[in-house]
Short mmCIF file of C-alpha atoms in Angstrom, two decimals:
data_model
loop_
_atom_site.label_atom_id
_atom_site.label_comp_id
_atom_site.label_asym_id
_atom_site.label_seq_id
_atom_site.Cartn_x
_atom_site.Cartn_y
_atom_site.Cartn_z
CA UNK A 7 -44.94 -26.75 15.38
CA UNK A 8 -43.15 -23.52 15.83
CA UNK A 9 -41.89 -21.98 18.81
CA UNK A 10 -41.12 -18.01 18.57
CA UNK A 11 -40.48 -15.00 20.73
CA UNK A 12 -43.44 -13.04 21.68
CA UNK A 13 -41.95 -9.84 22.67
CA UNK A 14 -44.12 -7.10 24.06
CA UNK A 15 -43.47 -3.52 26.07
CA UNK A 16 -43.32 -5.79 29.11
CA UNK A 17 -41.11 -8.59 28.65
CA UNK A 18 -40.25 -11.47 26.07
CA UNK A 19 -41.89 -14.49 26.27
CA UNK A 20 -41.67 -18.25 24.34
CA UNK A 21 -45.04 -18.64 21.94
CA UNK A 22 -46.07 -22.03 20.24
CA UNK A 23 -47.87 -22.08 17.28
CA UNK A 24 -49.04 -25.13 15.01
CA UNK A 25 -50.12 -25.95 11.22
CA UNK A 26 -51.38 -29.34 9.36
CA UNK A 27 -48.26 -30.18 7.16
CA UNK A 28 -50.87 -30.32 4.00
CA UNK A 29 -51.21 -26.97 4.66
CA UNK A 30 -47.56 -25.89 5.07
CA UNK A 31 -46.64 -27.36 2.08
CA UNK A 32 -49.72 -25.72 0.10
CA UNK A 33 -48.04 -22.32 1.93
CA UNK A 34 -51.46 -21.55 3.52
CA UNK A 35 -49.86 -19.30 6.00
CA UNK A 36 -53.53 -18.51 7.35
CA UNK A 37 -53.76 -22.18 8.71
CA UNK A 38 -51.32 -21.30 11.43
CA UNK A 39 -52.61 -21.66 14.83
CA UNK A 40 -51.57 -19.68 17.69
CA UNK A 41 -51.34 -21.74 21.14
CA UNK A 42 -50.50 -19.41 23.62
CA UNK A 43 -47.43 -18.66 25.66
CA UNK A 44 -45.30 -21.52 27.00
CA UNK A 45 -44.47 -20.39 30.12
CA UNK A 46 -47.08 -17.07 30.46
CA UNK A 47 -45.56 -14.21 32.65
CA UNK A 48 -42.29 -15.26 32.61
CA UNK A 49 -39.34 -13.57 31.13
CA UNK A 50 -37.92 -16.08 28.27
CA UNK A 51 -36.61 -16.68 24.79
CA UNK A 52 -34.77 -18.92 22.14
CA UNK A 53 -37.39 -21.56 22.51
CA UNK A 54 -36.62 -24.69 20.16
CA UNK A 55 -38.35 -28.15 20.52
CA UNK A 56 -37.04 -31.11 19.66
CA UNK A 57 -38.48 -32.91 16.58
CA UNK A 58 -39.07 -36.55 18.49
CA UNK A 59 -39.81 -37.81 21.92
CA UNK A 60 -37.42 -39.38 24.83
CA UNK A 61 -39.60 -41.72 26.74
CA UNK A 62 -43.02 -40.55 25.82
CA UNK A 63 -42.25 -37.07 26.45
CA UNK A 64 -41.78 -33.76 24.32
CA UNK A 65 -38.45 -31.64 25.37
CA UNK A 66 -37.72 -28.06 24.63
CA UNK A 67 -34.73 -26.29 24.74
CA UNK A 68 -35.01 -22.20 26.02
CA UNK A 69 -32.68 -19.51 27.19
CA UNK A 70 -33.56 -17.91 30.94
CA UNK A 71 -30.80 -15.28 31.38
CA UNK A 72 -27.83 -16.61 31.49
CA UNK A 73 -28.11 -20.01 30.77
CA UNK A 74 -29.93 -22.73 28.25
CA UNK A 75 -32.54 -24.85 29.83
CA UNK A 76 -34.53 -27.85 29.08
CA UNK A 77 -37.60 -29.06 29.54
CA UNK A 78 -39.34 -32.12 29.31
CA UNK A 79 -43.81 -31.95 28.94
CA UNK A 80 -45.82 -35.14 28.10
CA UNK A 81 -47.90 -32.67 25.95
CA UNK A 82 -47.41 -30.18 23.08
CA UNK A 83 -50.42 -27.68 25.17
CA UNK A 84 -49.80 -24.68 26.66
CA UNK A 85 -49.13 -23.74 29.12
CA UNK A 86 -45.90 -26.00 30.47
CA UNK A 87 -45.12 -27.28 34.04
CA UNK A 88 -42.41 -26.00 35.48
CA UNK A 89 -40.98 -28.95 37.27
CA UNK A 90 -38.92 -31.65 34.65
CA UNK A 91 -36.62 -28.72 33.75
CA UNK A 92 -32.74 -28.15 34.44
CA UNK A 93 -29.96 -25.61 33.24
CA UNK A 94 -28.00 -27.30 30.36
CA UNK A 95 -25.51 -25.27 30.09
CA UNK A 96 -24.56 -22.01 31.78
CA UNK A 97 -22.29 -19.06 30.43
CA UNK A 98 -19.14 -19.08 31.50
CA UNK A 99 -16.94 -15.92 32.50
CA UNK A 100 -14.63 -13.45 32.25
CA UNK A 101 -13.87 -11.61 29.41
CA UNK A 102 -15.24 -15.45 27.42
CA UNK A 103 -16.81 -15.35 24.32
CA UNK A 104 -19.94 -16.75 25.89
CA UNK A 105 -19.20 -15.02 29.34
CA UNK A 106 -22.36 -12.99 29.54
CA UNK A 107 -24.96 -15.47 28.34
CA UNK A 108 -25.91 -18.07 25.94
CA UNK A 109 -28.52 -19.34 24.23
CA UNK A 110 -29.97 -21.07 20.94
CA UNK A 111 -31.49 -20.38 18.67
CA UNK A 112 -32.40 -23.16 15.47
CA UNK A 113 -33.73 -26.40 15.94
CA UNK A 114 -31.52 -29.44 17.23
CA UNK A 115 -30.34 -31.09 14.12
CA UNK A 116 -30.06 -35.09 14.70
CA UNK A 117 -26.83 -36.89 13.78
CA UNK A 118 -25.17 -40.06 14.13
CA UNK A 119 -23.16 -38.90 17.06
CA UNK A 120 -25.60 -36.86 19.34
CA UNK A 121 -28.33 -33.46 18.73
CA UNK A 122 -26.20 -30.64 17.22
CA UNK A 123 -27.48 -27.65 18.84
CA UNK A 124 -25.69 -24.37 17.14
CA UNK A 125 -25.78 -21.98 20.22
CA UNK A 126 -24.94 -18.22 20.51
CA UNK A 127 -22.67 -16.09 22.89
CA UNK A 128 -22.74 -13.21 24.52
CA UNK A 129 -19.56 -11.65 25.74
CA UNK A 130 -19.09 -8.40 28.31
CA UNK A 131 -18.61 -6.17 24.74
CA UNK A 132 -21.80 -7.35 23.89
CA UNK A 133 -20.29 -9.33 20.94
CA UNK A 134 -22.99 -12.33 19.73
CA UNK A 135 -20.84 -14.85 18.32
CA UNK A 136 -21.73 -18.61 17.41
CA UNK A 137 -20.93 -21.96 19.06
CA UNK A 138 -21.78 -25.80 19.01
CA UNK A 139 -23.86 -28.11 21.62
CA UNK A 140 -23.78 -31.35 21.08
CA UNK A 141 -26.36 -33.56 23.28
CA UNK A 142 -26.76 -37.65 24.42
CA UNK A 143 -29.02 -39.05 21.52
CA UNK A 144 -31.67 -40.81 24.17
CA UNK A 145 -30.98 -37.96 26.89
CA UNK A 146 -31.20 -34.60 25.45
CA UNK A 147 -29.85 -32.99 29.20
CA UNK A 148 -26.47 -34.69 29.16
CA UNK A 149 -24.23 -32.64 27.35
CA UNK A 150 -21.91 -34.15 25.55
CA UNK A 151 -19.57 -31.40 24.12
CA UNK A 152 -19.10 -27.74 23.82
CA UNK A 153 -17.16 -25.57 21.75
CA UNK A 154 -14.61 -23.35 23.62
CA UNK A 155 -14.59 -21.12 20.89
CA UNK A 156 -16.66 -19.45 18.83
CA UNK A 157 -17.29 -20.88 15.23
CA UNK A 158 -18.64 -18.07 13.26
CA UNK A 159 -18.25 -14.61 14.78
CA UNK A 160 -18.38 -10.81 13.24
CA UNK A 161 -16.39 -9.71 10.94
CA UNK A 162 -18.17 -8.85 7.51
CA UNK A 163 -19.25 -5.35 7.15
CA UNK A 164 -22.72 -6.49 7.55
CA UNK A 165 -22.18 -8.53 10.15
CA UNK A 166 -20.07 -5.51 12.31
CA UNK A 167 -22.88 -2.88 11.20
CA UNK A 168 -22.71 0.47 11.47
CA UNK A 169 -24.04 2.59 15.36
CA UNK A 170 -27.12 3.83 14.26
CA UNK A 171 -27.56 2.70 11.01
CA UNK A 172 -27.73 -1.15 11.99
CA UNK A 173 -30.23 -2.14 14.42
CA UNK A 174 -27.22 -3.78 16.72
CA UNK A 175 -23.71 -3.94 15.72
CA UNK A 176 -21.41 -7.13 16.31
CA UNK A 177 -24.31 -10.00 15.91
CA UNK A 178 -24.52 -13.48 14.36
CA UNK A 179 -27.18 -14.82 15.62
CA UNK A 180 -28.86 -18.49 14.38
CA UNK A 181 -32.10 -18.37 12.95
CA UNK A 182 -32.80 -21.74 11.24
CA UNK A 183 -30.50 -24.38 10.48
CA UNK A 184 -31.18 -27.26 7.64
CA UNK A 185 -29.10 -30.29 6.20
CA UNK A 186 -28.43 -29.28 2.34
CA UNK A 187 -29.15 -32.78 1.19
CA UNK A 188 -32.90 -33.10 1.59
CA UNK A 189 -34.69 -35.93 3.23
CA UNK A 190 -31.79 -36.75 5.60
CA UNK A 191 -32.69 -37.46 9.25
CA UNK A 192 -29.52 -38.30 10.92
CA UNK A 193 -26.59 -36.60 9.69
CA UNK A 194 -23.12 -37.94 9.61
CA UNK A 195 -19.74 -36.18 9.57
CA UNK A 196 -19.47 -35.85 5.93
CA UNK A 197 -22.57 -34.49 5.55
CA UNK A 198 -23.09 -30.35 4.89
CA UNK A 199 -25.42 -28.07 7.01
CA UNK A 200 -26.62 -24.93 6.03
CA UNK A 201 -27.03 -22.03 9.20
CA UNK A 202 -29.02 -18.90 8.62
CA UNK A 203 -27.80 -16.31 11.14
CA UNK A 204 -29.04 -12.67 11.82
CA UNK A 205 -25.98 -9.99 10.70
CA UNK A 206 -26.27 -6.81 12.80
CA UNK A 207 -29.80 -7.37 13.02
CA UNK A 208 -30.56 -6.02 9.70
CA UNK A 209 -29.69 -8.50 7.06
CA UNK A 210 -29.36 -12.58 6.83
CA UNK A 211 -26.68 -14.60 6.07
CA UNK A 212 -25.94 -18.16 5.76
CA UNK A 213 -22.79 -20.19 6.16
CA UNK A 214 -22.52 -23.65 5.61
CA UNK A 215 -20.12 -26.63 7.28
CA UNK A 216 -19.84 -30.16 7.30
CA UNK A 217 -20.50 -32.02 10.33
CA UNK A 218 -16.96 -32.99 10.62
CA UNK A 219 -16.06 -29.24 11.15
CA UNK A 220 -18.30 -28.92 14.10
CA UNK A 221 -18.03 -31.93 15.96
CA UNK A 222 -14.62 -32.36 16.98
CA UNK A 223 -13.27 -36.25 15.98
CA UNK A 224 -13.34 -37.73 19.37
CA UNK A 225 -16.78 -36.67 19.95
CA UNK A 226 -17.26 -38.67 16.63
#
């Protein structure tokens, strides 16, 4: 399953999309099967699902300016109920890294010591800088840490940009996220994760850390 922004003239939305994994891996790209929106006519983005269940049901993380929410279905259909759902985690203030909004952006990556959700700020310059989420195991809405600082932000030439050459200046932004050993389902602090970000909304990057650097040790 994928979830992705739909974005039209009128506002962005959270799409859902599927493929048979015999297809994936053949790279069949025209097996993909559109599903509709996830929550039609509502304003919404940085959809990201969680790859098991918690008590039967599906949960899915999105970003409804300001704040992250999550939302628990007992089906992968669209559309979604609106009812199990709750703000995970707001933005904070001030002049904050994360003061104007946040959201995320890959998929939560399991480890031993909770879901490691790598998150993105906004702050009042319009800076987009990255951060860390780390969630309960068995209940993906309790929050177990957050970064009060940024862990990657601009400050590559590619990741500053350049006013109108660069489609917007000052962004990192998570696109994807993957373990670099393959075949690993729960990570542990030694372990290595690769993040593909967005730079200036022109190019991709990726910078890599072990688990150790994101999840402070008494979180561990």
């Amino acid at each position: 399953f994928m979830i992705y922004t739909a974005y039209s003239s009128v506002a962005a939305q959270i799409g859902m999309a599927s493929i048979e994994a015999h297809e994936f891996l053949k790279r069949n790209w025209q097996a993909w099967r559109r599903h509709g929106m996830v929550f039609p006519g509502f304003a919404n983005k940085d959809g990201a699902l969680f790859p098991e269940q918690f008590d039967g049901k599906y949960a899915m993380l999105h970003r409804v300016d300001p704040h992250i929410w999550i939302t628990f279905s007992s089906h992968l259909s669209c559309p979604w109920l609106r009812k199990e759902h709750k703000i995970l985690a707001g933005s904070t203030s001030g002049m904050l890294w994360d003061g104007r909004k946040i959201g995320g952006g890959a998929q939560p990556i399991k480890t031993r010591y909770g879901w490691l959700l790598i998150t993105h700020g906004v702050d009042y310059l319009r800076f987009y800088r990255l951060g860390v989420l780390l969630l309960d195991l068995f209940n993906p809405s309790v929050v177990i840490y957050r970064s009060p600082n940024a862990i990657l932000e601009p400050q590559e030439d590619y990741e500053e940009g350049e006013p109108g050459k660069d489609w917007v200046p000052n962004v990192v932004f998570t696109c994807g996220a993957v373990p670099r050993e393959d075949g690993k389902e729960t990570l542990e602090a030694q372990d290595e994760l690769l993040v593909y970000y967005g730079a200036a909304d022109s190019t991709i990057g990726v910078a890599s850390a072990k688990i150790s650097d994101l999840i402070p040790k008494q979180f561990r």
